[in-house]
PDB file of C-alpha atoms in Angstrom:
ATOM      1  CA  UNK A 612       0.000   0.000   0.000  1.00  0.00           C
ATOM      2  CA  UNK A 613       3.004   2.412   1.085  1.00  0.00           C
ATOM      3  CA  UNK A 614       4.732   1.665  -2.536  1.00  0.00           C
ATOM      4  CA  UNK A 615       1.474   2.237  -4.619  1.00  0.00           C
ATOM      5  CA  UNK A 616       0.868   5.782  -2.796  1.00  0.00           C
ATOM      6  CA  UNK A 617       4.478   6.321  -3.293  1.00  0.00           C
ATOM      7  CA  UNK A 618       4.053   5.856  -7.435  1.00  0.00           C
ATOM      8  CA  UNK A 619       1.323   7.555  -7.070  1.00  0.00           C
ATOM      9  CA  UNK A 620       3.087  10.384  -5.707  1.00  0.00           C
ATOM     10  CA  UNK A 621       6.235  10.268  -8.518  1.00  0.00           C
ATOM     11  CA  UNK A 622       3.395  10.004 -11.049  1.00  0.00           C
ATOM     12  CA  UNK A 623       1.827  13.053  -9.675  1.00  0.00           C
ATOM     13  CA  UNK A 624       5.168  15.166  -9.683  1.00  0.00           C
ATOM     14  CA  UNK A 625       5.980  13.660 -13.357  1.00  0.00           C
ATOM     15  CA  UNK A 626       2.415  14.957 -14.417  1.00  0.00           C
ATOM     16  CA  UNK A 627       3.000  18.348 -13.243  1.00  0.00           C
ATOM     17  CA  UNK A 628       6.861  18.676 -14.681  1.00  0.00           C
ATOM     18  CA  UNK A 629       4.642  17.604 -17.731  1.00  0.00           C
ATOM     19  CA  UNK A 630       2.477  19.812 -18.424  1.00  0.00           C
ATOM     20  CA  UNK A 631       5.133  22.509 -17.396  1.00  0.00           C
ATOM     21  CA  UNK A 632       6.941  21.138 -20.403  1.00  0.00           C
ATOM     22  CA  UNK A 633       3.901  21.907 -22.619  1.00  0.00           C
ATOM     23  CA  UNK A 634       3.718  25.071 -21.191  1.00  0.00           C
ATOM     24  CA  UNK A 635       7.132  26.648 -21.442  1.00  0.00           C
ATOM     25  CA  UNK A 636       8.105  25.157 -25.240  1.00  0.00           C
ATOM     26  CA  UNK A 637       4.569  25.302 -26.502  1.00  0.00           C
ATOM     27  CA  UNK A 638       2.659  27.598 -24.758  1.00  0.00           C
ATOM     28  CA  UNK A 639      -0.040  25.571 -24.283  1.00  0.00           C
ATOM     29  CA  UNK A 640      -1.449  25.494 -20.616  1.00  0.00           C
ATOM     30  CA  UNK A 641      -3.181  22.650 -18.828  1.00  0.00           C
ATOM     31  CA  UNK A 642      -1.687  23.609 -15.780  1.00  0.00           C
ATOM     32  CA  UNK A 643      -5.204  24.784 -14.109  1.00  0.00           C
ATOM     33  CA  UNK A 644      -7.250  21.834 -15.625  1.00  0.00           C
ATOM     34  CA  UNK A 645      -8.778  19.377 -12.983  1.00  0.00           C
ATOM     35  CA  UNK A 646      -5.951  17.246 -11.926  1.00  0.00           C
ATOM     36  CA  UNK A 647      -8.357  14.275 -12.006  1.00  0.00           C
ATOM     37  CA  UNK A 648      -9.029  14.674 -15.559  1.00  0.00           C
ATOM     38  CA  UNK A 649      -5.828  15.535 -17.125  1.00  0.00           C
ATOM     39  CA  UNK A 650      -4.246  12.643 -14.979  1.00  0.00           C
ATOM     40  CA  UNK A 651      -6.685  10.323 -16.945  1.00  0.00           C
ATOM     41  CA  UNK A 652      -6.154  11.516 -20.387  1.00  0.00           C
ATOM     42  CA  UNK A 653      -2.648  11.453 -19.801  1.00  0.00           C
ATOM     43  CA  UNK A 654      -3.165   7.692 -19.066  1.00  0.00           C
ATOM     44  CA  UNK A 655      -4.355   6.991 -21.812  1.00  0.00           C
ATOM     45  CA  UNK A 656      -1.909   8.743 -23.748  1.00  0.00           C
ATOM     46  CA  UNK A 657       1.260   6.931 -22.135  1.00  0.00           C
ATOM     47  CA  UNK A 658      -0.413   3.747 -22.586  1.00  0.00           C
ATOM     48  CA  UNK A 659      -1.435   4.024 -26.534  1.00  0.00           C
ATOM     49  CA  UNK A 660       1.951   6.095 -27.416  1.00  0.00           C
ATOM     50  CA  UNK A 661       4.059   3.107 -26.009  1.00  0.00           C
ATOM     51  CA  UNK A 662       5.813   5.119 -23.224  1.00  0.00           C
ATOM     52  CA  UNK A 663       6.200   3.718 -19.732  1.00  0.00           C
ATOM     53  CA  UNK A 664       6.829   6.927 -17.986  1.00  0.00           C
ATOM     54  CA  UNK A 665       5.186  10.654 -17.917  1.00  0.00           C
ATOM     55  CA  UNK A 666       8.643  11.015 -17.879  1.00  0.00           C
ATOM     56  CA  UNK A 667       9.792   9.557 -21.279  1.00  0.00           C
ATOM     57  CA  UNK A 668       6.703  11.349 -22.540  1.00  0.00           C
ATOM     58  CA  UNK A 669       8.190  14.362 -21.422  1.00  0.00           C
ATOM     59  CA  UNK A 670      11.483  14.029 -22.864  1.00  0.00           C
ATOM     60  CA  UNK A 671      10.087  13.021 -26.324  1.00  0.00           C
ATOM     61  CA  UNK A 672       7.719  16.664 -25.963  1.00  0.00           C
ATOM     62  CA  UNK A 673      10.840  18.557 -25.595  1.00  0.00           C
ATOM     63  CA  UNK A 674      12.710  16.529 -28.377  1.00  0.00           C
ATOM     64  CA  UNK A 675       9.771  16.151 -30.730  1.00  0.00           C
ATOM     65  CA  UNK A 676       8.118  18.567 -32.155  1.00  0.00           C
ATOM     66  CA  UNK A 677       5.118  16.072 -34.093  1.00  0.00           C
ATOM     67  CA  UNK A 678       4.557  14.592 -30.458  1.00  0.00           C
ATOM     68  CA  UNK A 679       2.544  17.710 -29.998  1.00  0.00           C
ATOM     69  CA  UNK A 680      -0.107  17.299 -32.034  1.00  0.00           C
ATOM     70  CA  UNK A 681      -0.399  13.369 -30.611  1.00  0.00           C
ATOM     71  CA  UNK A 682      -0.562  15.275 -26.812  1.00  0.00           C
ATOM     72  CA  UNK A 683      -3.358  17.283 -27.705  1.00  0.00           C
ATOM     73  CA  UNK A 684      -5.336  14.693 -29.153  1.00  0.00           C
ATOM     74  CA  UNK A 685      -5.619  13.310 -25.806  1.00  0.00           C
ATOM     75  CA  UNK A 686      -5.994  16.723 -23.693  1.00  0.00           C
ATOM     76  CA  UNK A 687      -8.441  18.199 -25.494  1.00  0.00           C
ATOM     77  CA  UNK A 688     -11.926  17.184 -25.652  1.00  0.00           C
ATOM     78  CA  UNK A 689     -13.008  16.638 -28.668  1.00  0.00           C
ATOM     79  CA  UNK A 690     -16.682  15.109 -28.180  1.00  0.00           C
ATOM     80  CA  UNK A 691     -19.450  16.588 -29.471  1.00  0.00           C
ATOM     81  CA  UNK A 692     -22.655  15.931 -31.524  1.00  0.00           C
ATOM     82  CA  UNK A 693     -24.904  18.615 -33.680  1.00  0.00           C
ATOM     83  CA  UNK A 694     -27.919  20.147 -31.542  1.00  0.00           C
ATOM     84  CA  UNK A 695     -26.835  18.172 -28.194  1.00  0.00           C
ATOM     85  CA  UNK A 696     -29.294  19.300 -25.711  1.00  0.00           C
ATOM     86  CA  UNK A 697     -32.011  19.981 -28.095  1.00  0.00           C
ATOM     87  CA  UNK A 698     -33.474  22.060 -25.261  1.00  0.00           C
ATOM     88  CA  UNK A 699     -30.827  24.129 -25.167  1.00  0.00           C
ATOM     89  CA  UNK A 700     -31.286  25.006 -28.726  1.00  0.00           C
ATOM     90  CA  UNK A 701     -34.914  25.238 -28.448  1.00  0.00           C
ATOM     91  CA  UNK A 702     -34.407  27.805 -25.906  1.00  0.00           C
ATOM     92  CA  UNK A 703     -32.051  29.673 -27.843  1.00  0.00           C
ATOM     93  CA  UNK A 704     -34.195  29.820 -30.315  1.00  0.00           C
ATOM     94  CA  UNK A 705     -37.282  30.416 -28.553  1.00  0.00           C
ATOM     95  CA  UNK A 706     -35.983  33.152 -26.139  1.00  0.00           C
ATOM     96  CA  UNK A 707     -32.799  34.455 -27.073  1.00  0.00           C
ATOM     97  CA  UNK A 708     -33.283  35.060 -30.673  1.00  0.00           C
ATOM     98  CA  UNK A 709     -36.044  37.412 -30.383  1.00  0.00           C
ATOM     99  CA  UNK A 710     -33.551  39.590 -28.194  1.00  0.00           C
ATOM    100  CA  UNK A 711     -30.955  39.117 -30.813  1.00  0.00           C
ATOM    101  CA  UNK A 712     -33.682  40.159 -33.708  1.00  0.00           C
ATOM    102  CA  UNK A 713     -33.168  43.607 -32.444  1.00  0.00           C
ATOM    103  CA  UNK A 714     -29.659  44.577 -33.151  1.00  0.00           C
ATOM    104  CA  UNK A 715     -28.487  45.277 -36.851  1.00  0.00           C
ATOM    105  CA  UNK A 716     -25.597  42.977 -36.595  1.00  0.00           C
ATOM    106  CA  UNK A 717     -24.929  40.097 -34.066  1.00  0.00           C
ATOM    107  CA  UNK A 718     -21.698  38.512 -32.932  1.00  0.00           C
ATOM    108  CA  UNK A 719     -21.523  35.048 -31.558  1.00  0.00           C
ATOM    109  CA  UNK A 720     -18.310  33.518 -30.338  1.00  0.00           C
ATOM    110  CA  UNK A 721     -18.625  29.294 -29.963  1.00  0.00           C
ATOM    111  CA  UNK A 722     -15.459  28.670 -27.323  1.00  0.00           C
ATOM    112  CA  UNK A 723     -14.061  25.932 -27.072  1.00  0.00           C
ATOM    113  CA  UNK A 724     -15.444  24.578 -30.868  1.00  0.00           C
ATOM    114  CA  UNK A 725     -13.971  20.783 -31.110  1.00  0.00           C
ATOM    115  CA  UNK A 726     -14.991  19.399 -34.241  1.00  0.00           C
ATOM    116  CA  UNK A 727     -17.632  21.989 -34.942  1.00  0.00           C
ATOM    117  CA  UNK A 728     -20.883  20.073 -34.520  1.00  0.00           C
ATOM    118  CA  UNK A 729     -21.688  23.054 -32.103  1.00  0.00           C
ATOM    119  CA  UNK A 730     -20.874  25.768 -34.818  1.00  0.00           C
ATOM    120  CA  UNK A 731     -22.955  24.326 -37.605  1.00  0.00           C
ATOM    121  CA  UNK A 732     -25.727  23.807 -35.057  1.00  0.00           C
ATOM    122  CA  UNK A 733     -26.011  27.694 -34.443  1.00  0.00           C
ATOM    123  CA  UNK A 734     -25.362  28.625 -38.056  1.00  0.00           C
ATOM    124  CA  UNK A 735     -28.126  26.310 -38.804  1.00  0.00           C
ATOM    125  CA  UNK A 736     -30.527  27.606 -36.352  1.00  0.00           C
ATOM    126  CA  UNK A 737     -29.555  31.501 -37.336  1.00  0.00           C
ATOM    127  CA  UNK A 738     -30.372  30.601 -41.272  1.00  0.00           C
ATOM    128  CA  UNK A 739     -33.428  29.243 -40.254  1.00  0.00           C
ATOM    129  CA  UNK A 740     -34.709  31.959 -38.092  1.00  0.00           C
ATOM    130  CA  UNK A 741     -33.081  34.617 -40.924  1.00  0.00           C
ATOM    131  CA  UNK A 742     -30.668  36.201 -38.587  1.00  0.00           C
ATOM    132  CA  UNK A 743     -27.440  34.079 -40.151  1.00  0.00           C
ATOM    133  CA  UNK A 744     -26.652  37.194 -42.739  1.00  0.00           C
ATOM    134  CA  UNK A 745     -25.886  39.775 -40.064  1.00  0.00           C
ATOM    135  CA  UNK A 746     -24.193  37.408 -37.628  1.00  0.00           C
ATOM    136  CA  UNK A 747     -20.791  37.496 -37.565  1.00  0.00           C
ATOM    137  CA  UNK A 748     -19.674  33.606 -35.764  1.00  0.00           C
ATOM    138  CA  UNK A 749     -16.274  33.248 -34.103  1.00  0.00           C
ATOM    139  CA  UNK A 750     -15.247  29.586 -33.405  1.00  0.00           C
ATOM    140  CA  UNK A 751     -12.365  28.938 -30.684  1.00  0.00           C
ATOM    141  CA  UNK A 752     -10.161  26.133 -29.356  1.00  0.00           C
ATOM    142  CA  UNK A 753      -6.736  25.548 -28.563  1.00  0.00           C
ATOM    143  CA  UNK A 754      -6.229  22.219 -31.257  1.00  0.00           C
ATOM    144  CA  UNK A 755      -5.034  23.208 -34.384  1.00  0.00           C
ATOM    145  CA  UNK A 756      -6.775  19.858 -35.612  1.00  0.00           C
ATOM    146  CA  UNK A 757      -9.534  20.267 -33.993  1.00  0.00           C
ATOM    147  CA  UNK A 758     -10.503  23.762 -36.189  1.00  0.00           C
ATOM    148  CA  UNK A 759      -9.380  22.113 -38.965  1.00  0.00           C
ATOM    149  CA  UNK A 760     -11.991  19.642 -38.617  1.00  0.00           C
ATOM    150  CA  UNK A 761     -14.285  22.358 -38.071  1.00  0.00           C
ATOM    151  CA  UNK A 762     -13.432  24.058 -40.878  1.00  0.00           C
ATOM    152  CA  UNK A 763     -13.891  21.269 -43.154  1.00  0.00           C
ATOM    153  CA  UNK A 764     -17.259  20.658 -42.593  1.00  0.00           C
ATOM    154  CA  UNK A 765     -17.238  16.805 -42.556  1.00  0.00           C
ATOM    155  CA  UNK A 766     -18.568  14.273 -40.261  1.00  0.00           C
ATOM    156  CA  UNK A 767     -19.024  10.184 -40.533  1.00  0.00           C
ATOM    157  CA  UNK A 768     -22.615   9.414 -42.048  1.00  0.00           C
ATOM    158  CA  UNK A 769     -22.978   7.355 -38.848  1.00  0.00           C
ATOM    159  CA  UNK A 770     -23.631  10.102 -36.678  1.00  0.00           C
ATOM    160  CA  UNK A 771     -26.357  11.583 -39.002  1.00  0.00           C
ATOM    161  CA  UNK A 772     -29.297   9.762 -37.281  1.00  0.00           C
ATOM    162  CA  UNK A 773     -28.667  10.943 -34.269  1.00  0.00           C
ATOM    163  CA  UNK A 774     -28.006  14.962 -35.605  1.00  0.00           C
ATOM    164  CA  UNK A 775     -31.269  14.678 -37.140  1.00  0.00           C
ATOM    165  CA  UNK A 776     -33.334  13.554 -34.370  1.00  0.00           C
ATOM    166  CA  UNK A 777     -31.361  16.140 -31.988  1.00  0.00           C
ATOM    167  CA  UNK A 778     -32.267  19.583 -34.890  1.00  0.00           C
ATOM    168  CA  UNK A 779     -35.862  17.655 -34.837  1.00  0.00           C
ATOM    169  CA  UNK A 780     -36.243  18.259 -30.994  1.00  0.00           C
ATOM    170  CA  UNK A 781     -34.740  21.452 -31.058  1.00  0.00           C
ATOM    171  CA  UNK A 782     -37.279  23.093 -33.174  1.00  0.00           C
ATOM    172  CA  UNK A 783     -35.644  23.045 -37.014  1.00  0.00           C
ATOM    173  CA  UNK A 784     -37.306  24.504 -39.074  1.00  0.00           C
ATOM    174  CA  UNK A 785     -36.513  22.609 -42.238  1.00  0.00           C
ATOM    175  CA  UNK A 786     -34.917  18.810 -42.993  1.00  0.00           C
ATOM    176  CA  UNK A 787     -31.267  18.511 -41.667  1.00  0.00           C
ATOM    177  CA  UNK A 788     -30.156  16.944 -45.362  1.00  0.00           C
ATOM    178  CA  UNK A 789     -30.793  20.208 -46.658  1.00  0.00           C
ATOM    179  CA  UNK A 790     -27.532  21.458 -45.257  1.00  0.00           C
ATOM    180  CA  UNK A 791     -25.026  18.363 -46.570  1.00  0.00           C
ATOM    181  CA  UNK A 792     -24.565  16.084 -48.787  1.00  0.00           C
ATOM    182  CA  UNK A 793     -23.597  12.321 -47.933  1.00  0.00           C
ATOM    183  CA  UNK A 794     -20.635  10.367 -50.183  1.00  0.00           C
ATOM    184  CA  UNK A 795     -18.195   7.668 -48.983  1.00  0.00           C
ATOM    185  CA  UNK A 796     -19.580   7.198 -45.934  1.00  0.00           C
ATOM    186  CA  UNK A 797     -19.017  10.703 -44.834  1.00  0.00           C
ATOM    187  CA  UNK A 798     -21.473  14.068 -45.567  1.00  0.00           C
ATOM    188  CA  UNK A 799     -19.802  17.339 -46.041  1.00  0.00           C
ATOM    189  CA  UNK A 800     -21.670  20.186 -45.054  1.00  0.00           C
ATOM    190  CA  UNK A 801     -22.736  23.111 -47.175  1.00  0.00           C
ATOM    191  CA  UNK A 802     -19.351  25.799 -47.600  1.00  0.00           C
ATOM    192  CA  UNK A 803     -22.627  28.409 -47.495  1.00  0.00           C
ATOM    193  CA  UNK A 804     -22.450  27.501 -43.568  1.00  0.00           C
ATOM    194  CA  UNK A 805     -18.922  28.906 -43.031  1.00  0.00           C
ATOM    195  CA  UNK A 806     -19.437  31.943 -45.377  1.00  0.00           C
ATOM    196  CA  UNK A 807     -19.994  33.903 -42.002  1.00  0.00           C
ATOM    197  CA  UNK A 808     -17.703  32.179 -39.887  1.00  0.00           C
ATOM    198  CA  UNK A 809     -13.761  33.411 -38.415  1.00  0.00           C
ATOM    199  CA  UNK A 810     -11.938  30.281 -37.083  1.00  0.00           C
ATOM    200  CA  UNK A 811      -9.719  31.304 -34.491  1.00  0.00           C
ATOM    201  CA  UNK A 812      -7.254  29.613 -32.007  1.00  0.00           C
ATOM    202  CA  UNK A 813      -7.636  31.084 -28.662  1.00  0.00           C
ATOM    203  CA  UNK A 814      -6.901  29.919 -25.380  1.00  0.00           C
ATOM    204  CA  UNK A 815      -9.568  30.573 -22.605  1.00  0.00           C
ATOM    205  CA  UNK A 816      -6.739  30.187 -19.936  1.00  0.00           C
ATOM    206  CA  UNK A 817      -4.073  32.749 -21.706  1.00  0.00           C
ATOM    207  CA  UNK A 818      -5.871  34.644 -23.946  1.00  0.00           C
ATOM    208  CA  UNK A 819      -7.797  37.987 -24.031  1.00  0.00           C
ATOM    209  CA  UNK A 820     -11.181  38.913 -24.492  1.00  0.00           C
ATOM    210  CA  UNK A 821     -13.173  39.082 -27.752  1.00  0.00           C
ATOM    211  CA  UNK A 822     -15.044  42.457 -27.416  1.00  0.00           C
ATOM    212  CA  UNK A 823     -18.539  43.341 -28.124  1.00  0.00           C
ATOM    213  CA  UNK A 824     -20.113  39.718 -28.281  1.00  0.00           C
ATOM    214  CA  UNK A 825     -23.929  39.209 -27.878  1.00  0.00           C
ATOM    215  CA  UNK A 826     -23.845  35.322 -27.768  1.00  0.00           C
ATOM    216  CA  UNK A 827     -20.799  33.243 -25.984  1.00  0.00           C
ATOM    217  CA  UNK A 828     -21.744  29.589 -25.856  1.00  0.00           C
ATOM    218  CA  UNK A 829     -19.033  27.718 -24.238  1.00  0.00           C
ATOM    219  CA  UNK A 830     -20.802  24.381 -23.330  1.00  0.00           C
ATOM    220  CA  UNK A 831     -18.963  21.095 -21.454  1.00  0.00           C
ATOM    221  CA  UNK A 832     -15.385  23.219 -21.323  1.00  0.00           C
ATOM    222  CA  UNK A 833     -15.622  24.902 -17.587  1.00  0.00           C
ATOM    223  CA  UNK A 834     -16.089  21.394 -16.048  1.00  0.00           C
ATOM    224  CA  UNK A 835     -12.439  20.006 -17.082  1.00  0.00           C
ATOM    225  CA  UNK A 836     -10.895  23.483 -15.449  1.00  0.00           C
ATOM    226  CA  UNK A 837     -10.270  24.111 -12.116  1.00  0.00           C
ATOM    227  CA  UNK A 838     -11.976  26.993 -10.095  1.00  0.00           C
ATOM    228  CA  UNK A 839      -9.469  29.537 -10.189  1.00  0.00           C
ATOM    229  CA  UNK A 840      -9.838  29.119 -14.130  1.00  0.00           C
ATOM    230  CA  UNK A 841     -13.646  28.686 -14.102  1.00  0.00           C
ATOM    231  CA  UNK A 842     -13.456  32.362 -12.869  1.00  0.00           C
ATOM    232  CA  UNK A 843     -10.811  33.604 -15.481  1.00  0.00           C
ATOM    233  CA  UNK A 844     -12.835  31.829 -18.478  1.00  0.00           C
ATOM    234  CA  UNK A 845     -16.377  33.158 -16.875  1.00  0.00           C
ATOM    235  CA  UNK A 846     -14.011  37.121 -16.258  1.00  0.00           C
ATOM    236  CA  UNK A 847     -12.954  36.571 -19.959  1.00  0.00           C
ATOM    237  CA  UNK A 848     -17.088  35.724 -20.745  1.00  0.00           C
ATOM    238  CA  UNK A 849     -18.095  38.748 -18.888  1.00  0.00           C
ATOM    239  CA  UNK A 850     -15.791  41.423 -20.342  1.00  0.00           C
ATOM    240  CA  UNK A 851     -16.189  39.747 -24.105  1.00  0.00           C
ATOM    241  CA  UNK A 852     -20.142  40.381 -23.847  1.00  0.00           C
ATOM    242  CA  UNK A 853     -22.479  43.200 -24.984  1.00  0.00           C
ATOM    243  CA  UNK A 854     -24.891  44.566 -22.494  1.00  0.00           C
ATOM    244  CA  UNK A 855     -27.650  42.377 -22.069  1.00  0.00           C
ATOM    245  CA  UNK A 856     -25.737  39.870 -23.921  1.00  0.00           C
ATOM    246  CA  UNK A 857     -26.325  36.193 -23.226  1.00  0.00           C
ATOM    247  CA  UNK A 858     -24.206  33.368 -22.427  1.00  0.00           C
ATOM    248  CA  UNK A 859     -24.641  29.532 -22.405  1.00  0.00           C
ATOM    249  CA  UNK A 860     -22.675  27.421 -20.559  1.00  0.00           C
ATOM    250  CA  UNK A 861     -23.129  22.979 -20.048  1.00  0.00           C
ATOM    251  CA  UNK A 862     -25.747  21.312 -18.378  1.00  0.00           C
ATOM    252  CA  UNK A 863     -22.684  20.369 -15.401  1.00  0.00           C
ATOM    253  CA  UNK A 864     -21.940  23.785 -15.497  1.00  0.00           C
ATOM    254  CA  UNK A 865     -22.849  26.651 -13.379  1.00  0.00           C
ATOM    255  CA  UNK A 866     -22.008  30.512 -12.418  1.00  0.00           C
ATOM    256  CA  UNK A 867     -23.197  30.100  -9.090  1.00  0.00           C
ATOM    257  CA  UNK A 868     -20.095  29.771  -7.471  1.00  0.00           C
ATOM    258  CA  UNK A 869     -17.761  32.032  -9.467  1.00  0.00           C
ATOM    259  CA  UNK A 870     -16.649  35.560  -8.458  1.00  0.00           C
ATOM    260  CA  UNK A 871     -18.919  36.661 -11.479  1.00  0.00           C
ATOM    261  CA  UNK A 872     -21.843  35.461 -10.657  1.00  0.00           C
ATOM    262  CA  UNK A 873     -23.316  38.846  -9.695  1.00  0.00           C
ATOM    263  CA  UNK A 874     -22.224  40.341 -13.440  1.00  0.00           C
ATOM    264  CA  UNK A 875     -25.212  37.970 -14.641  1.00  0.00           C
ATOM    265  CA  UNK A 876     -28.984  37.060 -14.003  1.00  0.00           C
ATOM    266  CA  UNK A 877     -30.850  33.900 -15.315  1.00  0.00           C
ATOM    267  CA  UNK A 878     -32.516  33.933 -18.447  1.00  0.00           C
ATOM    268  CA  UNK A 879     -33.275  30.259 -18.774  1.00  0.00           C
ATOM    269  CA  UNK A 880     -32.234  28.516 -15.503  1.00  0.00           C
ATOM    270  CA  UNK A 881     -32.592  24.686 -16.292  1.00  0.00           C
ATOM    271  CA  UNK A 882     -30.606  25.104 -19.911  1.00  0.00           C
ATOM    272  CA  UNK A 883     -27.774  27.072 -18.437  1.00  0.00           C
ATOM    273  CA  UNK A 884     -28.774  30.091 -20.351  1.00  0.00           C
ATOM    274  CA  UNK A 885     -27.397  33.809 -18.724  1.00  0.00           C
ATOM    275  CA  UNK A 886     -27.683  37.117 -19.476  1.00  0.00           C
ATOM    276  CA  UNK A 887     -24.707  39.580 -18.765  1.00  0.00           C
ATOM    277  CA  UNK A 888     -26.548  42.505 -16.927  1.00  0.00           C
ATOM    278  CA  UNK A 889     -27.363  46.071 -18.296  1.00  0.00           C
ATOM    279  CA  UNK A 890     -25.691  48.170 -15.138  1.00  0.00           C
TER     280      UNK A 890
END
């Protein structure tokens, strides 16, 4: 028991000499994610990479410059699905956009993007309710691959059933295949989408703010950080957003305990759904 707590331990200080690593070569920082978390994916890294050690993984970071792209692989997150939480959706479209009908051009910023399944979800919903021409969207992460997945526009057929049923139950306004087309096993998704669309990397735990937004949905991202970086993600949310403007975060998710808290009201409690306040 003594020796197990004492690897344990080692592993622990290899972790953190780790992600140090990442930080100071790379400039990538998962220093402030849940230890929990990042100690798992990290796992699972050193096991399907072939190294015995955080430690040999380390070395070969410093060394190897194409082991970075194989590292965040595993530390980001990059599971997703079109219209998850058809509620949410449904409430955006139900209650936000009629706000958002009022202002001659509209700015939404999707943090934390992934594969951007999120992304065409909103550009989707903003074409149907004829807002998508004066909406500029910005889509975030901190994976190179990740955006260049989003940018591409391309998922596995597979998943289609289940993106269909969740734009059904979000309140679409028109058939899902009218946005793709399906070849090889694979549908690509209309380039029209991403006419109105920056890609961007950005880092919520190094990076500044994007001004004047008056949509931020960052959804399933806040739960991997720890709190101190909860608050500087939620500060960054706060200072990037219009008066009045809204924010949605995860169902896991919450402002109630952050610093900012006070900086918002509830718009939609039970989907997450804030409002940044007018004072």
């Amino acid at each position: 028991m003594t020796e197990m707590l004492a690897s344990e331990k080692i592993e622990d200080i290899e972790i953190r000499l780790l992600l140090e690593a990442l930080f100071l070569k790379y400039h990538y920082d998962f220093r402030s994610y849940a230890m929990a978390s990042i100690k798992r994916r990290l796992k699972q890294a050193r096991e399907q990479l072939g190294f015995t050690t955080f430690s040999a993984m380390q070395e070969s970071l410093l060394r190897d410059p194409d082991m970075l792209p194989q590292m965040l692989r595993f530390l980001t997150v990059q599971v997703s699905e079109m219209f998850r939480d058809p509620s949410y959706f449904k409430a955006i479209r139900e209650k936000v956009v009629p706000h958002l009908r009022t202002y001659p051009s509209i700015k939404v910023w999707i943090a934390g993007c992934s594969g951007g399944e999120e992304l065409y979800s909103l550009v989707i919903l903003f074409r149907e309710e004829g807002l998508e021409e004066r909406t500029l969207f910005y889509a975030t992460d901190i994976n190179p691959e990740a955006l260049k997945t989003a940018e591409a526009g391309i998922f596995a057929l597979d998943r289609l059933q289940l993106f269909t049923e969740n734009h059904r139950r979000s309140g679409g306004k028109s058939s899902l295949s009218d946005y793709y087309q399906a070849a090889y096993g694979k549908v690509t998704f209309d380039k029209t989408l991403r006419r109105n669309v920056v890609f961007a990397d950005h880092s919520l735990v190094t990076d500044a703010v994007f001004a004047e937004m008056h949509l931020i949905s960052c959804r399933n991202v806040l739960i991997y950080f720890d709190r101190d970086l909860q608050d500087r993600a939620l500060g960054l949310f706060k200072d990037s957003l219009a008066r009045k403007g809204f924010l949605g975060l995860g169902a896991k998710e919450s402002l109630r305990f952050s610093r900012h808290a006070g900086a918002f009201e509830d718009f939609v409690r039970e989907e997450k759904l804030y409002q940044r306040r007018g004072d």
